[in-house]
PDB file of C-alpha atoms in Angstrom:
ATOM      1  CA  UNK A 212     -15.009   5.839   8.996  1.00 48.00           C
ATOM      2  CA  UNK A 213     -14.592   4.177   5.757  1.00 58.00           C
ATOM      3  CA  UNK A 214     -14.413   5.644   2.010  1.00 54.00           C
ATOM      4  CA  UNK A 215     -17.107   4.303  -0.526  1.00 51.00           C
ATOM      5  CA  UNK A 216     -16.990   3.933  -4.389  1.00 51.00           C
ATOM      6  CA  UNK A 217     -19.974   1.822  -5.649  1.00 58.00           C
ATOM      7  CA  UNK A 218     -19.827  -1.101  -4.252  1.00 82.00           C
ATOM      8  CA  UNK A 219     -16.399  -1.414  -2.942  1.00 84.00           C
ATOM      9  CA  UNK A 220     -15.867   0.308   0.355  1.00 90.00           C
ATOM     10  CA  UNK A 221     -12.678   1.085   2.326  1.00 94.00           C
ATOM     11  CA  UNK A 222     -12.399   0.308   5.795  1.00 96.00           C
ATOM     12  CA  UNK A 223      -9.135  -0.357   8.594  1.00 97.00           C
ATOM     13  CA  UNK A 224      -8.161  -3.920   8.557  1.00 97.00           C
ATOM     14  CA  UNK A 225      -9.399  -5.922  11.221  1.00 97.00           C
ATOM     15  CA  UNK A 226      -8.531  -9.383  13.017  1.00 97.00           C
ATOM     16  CA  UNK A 227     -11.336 -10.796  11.192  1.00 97.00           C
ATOM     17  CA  UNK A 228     -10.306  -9.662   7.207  1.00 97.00           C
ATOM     18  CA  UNK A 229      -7.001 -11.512   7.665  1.00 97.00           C
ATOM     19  CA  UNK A 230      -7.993 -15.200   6.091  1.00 97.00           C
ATOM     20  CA  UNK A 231      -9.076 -13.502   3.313  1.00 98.00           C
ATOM     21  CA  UNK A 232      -6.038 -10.925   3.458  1.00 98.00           C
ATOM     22  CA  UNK A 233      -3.881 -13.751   3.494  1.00 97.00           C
ATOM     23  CA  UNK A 234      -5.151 -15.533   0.285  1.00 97.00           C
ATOM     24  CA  UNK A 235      -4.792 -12.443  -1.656  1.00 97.00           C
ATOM     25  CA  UNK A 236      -1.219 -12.038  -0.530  1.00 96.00           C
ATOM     26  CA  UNK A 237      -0.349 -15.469  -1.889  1.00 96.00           C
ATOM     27  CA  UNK A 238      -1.922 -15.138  -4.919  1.00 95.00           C
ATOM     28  CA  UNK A 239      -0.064 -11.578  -5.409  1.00 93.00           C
ATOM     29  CA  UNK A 240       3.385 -12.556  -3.705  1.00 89.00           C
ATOM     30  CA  UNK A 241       5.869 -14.891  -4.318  1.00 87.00           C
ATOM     31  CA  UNK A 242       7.239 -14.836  -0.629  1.00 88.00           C
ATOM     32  CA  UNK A 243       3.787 -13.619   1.577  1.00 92.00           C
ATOM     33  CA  UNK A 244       3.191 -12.126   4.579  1.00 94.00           C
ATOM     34  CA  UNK A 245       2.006 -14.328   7.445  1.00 95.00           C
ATOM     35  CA  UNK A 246      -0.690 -13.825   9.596  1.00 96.00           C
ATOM     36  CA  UNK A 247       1.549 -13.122  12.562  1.00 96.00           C
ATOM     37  CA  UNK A 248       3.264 -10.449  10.530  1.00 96.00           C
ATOM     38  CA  UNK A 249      -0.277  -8.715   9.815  1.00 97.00           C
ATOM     39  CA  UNK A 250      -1.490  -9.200  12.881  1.00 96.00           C
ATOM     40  CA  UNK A 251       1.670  -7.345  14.979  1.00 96.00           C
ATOM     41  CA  UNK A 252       0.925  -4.799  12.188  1.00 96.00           C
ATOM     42  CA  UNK A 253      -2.400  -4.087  12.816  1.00 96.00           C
ATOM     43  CA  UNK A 254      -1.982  -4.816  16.491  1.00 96.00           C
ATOM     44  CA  UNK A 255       0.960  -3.732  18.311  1.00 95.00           C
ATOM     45  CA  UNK A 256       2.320  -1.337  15.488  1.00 96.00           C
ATOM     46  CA  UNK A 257       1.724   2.551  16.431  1.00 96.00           C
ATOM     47  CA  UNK A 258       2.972   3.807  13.038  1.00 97.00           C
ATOM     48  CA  UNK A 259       1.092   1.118  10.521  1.00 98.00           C
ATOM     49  CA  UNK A 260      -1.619   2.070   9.232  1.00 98.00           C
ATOM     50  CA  UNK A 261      -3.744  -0.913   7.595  1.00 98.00           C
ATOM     51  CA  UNK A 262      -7.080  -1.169   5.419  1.00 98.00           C
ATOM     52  CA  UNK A 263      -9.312  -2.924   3.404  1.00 97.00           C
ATOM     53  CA  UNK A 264     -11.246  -2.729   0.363  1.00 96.00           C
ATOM     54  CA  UNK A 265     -14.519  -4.783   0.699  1.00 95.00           C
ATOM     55  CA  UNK A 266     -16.404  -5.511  -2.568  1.00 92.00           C
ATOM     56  CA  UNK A 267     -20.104  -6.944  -2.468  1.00 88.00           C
ATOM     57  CA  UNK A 268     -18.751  -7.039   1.468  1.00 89.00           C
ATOM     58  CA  UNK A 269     -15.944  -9.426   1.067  1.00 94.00           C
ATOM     59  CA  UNK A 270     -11.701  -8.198   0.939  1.00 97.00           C
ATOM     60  CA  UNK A 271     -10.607  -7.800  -2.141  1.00 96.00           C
ATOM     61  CA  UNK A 272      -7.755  -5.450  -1.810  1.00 97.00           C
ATOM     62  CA  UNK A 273      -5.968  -4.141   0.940  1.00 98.00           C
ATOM     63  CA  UNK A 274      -3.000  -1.740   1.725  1.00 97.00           C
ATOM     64  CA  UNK A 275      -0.837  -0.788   4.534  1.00 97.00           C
ATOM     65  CA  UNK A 276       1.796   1.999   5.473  1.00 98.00           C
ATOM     66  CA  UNK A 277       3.962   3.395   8.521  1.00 98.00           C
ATOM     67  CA  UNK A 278       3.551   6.812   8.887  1.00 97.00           C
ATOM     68  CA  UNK A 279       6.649   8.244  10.899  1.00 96.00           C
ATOM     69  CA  UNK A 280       7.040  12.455  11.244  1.00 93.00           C
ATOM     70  CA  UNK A 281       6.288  13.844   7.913  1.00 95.00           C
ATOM     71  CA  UNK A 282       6.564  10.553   5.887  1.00 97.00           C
ATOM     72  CA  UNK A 283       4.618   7.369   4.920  1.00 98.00           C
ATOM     73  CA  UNK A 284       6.027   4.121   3.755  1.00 98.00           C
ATOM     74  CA  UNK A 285       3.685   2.273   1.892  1.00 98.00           C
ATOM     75  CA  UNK A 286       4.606  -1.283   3.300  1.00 96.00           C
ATOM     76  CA  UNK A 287       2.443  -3.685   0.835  1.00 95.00           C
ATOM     77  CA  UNK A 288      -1.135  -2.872  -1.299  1.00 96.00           C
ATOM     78  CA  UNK A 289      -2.690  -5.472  -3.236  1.00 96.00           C
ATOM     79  CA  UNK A 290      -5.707  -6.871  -4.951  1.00 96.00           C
ATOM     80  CA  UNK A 291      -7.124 -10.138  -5.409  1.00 96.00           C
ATOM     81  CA  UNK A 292      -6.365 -11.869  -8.884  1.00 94.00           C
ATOM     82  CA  UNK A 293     -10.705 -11.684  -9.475  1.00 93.00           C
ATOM     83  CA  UNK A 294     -10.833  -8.153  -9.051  1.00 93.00           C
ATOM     84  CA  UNK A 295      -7.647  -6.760 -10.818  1.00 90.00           C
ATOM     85  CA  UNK A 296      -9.792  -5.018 -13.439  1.00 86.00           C
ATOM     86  CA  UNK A 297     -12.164  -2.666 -11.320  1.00 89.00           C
ATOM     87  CA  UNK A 298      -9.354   0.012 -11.016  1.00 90.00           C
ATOM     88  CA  UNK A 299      -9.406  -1.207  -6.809  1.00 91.00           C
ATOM     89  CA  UNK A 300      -5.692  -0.982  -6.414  1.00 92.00           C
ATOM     90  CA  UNK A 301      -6.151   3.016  -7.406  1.00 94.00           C
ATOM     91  CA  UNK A 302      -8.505   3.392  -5.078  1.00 94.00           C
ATOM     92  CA  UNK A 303      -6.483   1.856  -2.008  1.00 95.00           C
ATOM     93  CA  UNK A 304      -3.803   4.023  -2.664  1.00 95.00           C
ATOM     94  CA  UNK A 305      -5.588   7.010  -3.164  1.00 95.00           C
ATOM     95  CA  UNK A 306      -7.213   6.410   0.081  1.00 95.00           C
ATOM     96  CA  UNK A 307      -3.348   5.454   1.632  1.00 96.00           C
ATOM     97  CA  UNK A 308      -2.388   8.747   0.256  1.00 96.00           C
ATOM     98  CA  UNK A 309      -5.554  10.731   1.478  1.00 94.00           C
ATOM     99  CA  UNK A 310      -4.939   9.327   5.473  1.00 95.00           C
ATOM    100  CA  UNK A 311      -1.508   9.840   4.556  1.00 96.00           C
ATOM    101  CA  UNK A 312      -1.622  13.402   4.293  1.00 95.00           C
ATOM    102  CA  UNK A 313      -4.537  13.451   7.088  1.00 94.00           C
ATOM    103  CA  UNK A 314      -1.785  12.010   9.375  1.00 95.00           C
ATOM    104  CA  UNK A 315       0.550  14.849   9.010  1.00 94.00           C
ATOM    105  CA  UNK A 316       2.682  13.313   6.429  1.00 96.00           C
ATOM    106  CA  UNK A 317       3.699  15.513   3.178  1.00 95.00           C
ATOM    107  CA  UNK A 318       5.355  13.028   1.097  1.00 96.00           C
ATOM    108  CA  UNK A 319       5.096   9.069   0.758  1.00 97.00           C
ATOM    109  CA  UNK A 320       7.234   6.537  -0.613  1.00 97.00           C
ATOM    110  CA  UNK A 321       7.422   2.602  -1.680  1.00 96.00           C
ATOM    111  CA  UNK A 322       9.230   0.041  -3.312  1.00 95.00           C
ATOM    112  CA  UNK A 323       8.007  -1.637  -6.346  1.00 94.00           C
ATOM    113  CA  UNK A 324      10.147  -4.331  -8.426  1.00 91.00           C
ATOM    114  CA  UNK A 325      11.618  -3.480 -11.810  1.00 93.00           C
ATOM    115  CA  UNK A 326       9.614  -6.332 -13.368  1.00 91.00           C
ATOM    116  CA  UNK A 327       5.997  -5.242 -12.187  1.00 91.00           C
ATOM    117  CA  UNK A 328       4.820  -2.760 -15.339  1.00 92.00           C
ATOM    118  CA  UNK A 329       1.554  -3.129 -13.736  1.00 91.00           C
ATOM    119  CA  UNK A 330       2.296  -1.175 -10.381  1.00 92.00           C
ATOM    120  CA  UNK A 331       4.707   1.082 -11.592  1.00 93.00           C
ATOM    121  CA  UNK A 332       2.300   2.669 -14.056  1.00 93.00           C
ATOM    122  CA  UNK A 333      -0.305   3.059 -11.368  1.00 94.00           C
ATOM    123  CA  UNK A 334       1.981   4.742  -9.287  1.00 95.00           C
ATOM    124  CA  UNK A 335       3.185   7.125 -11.966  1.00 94.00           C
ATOM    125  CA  UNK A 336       0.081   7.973 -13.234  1.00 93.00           C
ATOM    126  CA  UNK A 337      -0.847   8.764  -9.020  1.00 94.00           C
ATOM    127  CA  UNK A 338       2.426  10.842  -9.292  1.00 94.00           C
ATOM    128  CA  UNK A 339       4.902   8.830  -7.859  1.00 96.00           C
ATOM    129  CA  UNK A 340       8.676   9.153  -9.323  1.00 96.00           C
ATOM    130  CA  UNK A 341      11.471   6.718  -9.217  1.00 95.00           C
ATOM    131  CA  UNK A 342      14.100   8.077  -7.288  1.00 95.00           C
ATOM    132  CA  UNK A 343      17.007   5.089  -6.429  1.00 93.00           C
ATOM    133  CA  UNK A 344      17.228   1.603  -6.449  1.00 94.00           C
ATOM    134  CA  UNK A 345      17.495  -0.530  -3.694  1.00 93.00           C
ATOM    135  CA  UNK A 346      20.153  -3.972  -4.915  1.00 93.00           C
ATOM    136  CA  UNK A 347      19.434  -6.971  -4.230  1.00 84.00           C
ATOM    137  CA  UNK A 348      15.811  -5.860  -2.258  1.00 85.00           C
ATOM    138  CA  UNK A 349      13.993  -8.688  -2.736  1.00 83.00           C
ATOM    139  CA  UNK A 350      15.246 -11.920  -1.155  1.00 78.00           C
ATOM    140  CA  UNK A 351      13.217 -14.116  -3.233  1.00 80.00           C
ATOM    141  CA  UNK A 352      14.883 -13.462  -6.220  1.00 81.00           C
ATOM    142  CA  UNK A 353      17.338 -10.864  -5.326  1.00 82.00           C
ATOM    143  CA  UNK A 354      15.567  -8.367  -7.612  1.00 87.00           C
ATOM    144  CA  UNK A 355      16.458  -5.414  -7.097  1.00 90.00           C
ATOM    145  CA  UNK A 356      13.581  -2.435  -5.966  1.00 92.00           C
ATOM    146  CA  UNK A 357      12.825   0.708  -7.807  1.00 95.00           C
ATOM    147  CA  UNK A 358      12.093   3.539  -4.730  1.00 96.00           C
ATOM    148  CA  UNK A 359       9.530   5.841  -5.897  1.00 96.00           C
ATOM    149  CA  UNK A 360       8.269   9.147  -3.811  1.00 96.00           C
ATOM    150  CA  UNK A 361       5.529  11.610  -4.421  1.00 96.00           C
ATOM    151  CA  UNK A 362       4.912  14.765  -2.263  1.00 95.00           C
ATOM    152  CA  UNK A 363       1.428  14.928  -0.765  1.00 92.00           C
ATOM    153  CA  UNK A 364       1.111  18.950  -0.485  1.00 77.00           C
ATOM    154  CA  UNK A 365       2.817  21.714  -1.898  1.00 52.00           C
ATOM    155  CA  UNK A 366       6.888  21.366  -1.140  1.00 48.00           C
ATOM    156  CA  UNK A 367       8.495  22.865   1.588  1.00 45.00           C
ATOM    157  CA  UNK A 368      10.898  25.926   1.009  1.00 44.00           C
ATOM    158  CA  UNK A 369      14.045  25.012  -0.614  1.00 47.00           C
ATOM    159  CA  UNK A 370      12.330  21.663  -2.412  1.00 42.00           C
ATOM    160  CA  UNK A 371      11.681  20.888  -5.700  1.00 46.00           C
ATOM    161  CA  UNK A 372       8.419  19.172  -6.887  1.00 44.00           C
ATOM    162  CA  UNK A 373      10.188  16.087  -8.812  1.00 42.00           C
TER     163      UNK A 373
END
């Protein structure tokens, strides 16, 4: 079962969405996934948790995450360059945090690097906080990560809402 808005719709990622998968994630990435990578992700992973956002019927965003106990890790969400201005990438992680929550998880985390504005203002205005850095996270540049968290529910006893 997928989640529409207009005339994008959200679906799981399949075998077939992966060339186009795969174009996005160079255009967005300077070191991409491979296919191999997606595909033991959406094959032989039991925690990841992958989908797609089709537009007019063709992937232009997509998003992944583990889901392990009570937690998510959002692994990687992105939108194609042609499609950055339809508000996409809000809806994939919405719907990340939505199965999220569905999946027993009550809080969810990523990564996001220092120098993307872009993503960390999505992510704050979703509800996300910074909470550490991670040195050196990115091997590409050594940039460091920025970990942000946002509980999915109401906090357990003896946590605070950040």
């Amino acid at each position: 079962m997928g989640t529409k808005c207009r005339e994008y719709y959200i679906e799981p990622m399949r075998v077939e969405h992966l060339d186009e998968v795969l174009a996005i994630e160079r255009a967005s990435f300077p070191t991409p996934w491979s296919k191999y990578a997606f595909l033991g992700e959406i094959r032989d992973n039991r925690f990841a948790h992958y989908y797609v956002g089709l537009y007019n019927g063709r992937v232009a965003a997509y998003g992944g995450m583990w889901v392990i106990l009570d937690e998510a890790h959002i692994t990687n969400i992105a939108v194609s360059p042609e499609h950055r201005s339809l508000k996409l990438g809000k809806a994939m992680l919405i719907t990340l945090m939505q199965k999220a929550a569905y999946l027993g998880a009550d809080k969810i985390t990523l990564e996001v690097r220092p120098s993307n504005y872009i993503a960390q203002s999505l992510y704050r205005s979703l509800g996300f906080v910074p909470t550490g850095v991670r040195k050196g996270y990115y091997t590409d540049t050594q940039e460091d990560a920025i970990i942000m968290w946002r509980y999915l529910g109401l906090p357990q006893v003896g946590q605070e809402r950040a």
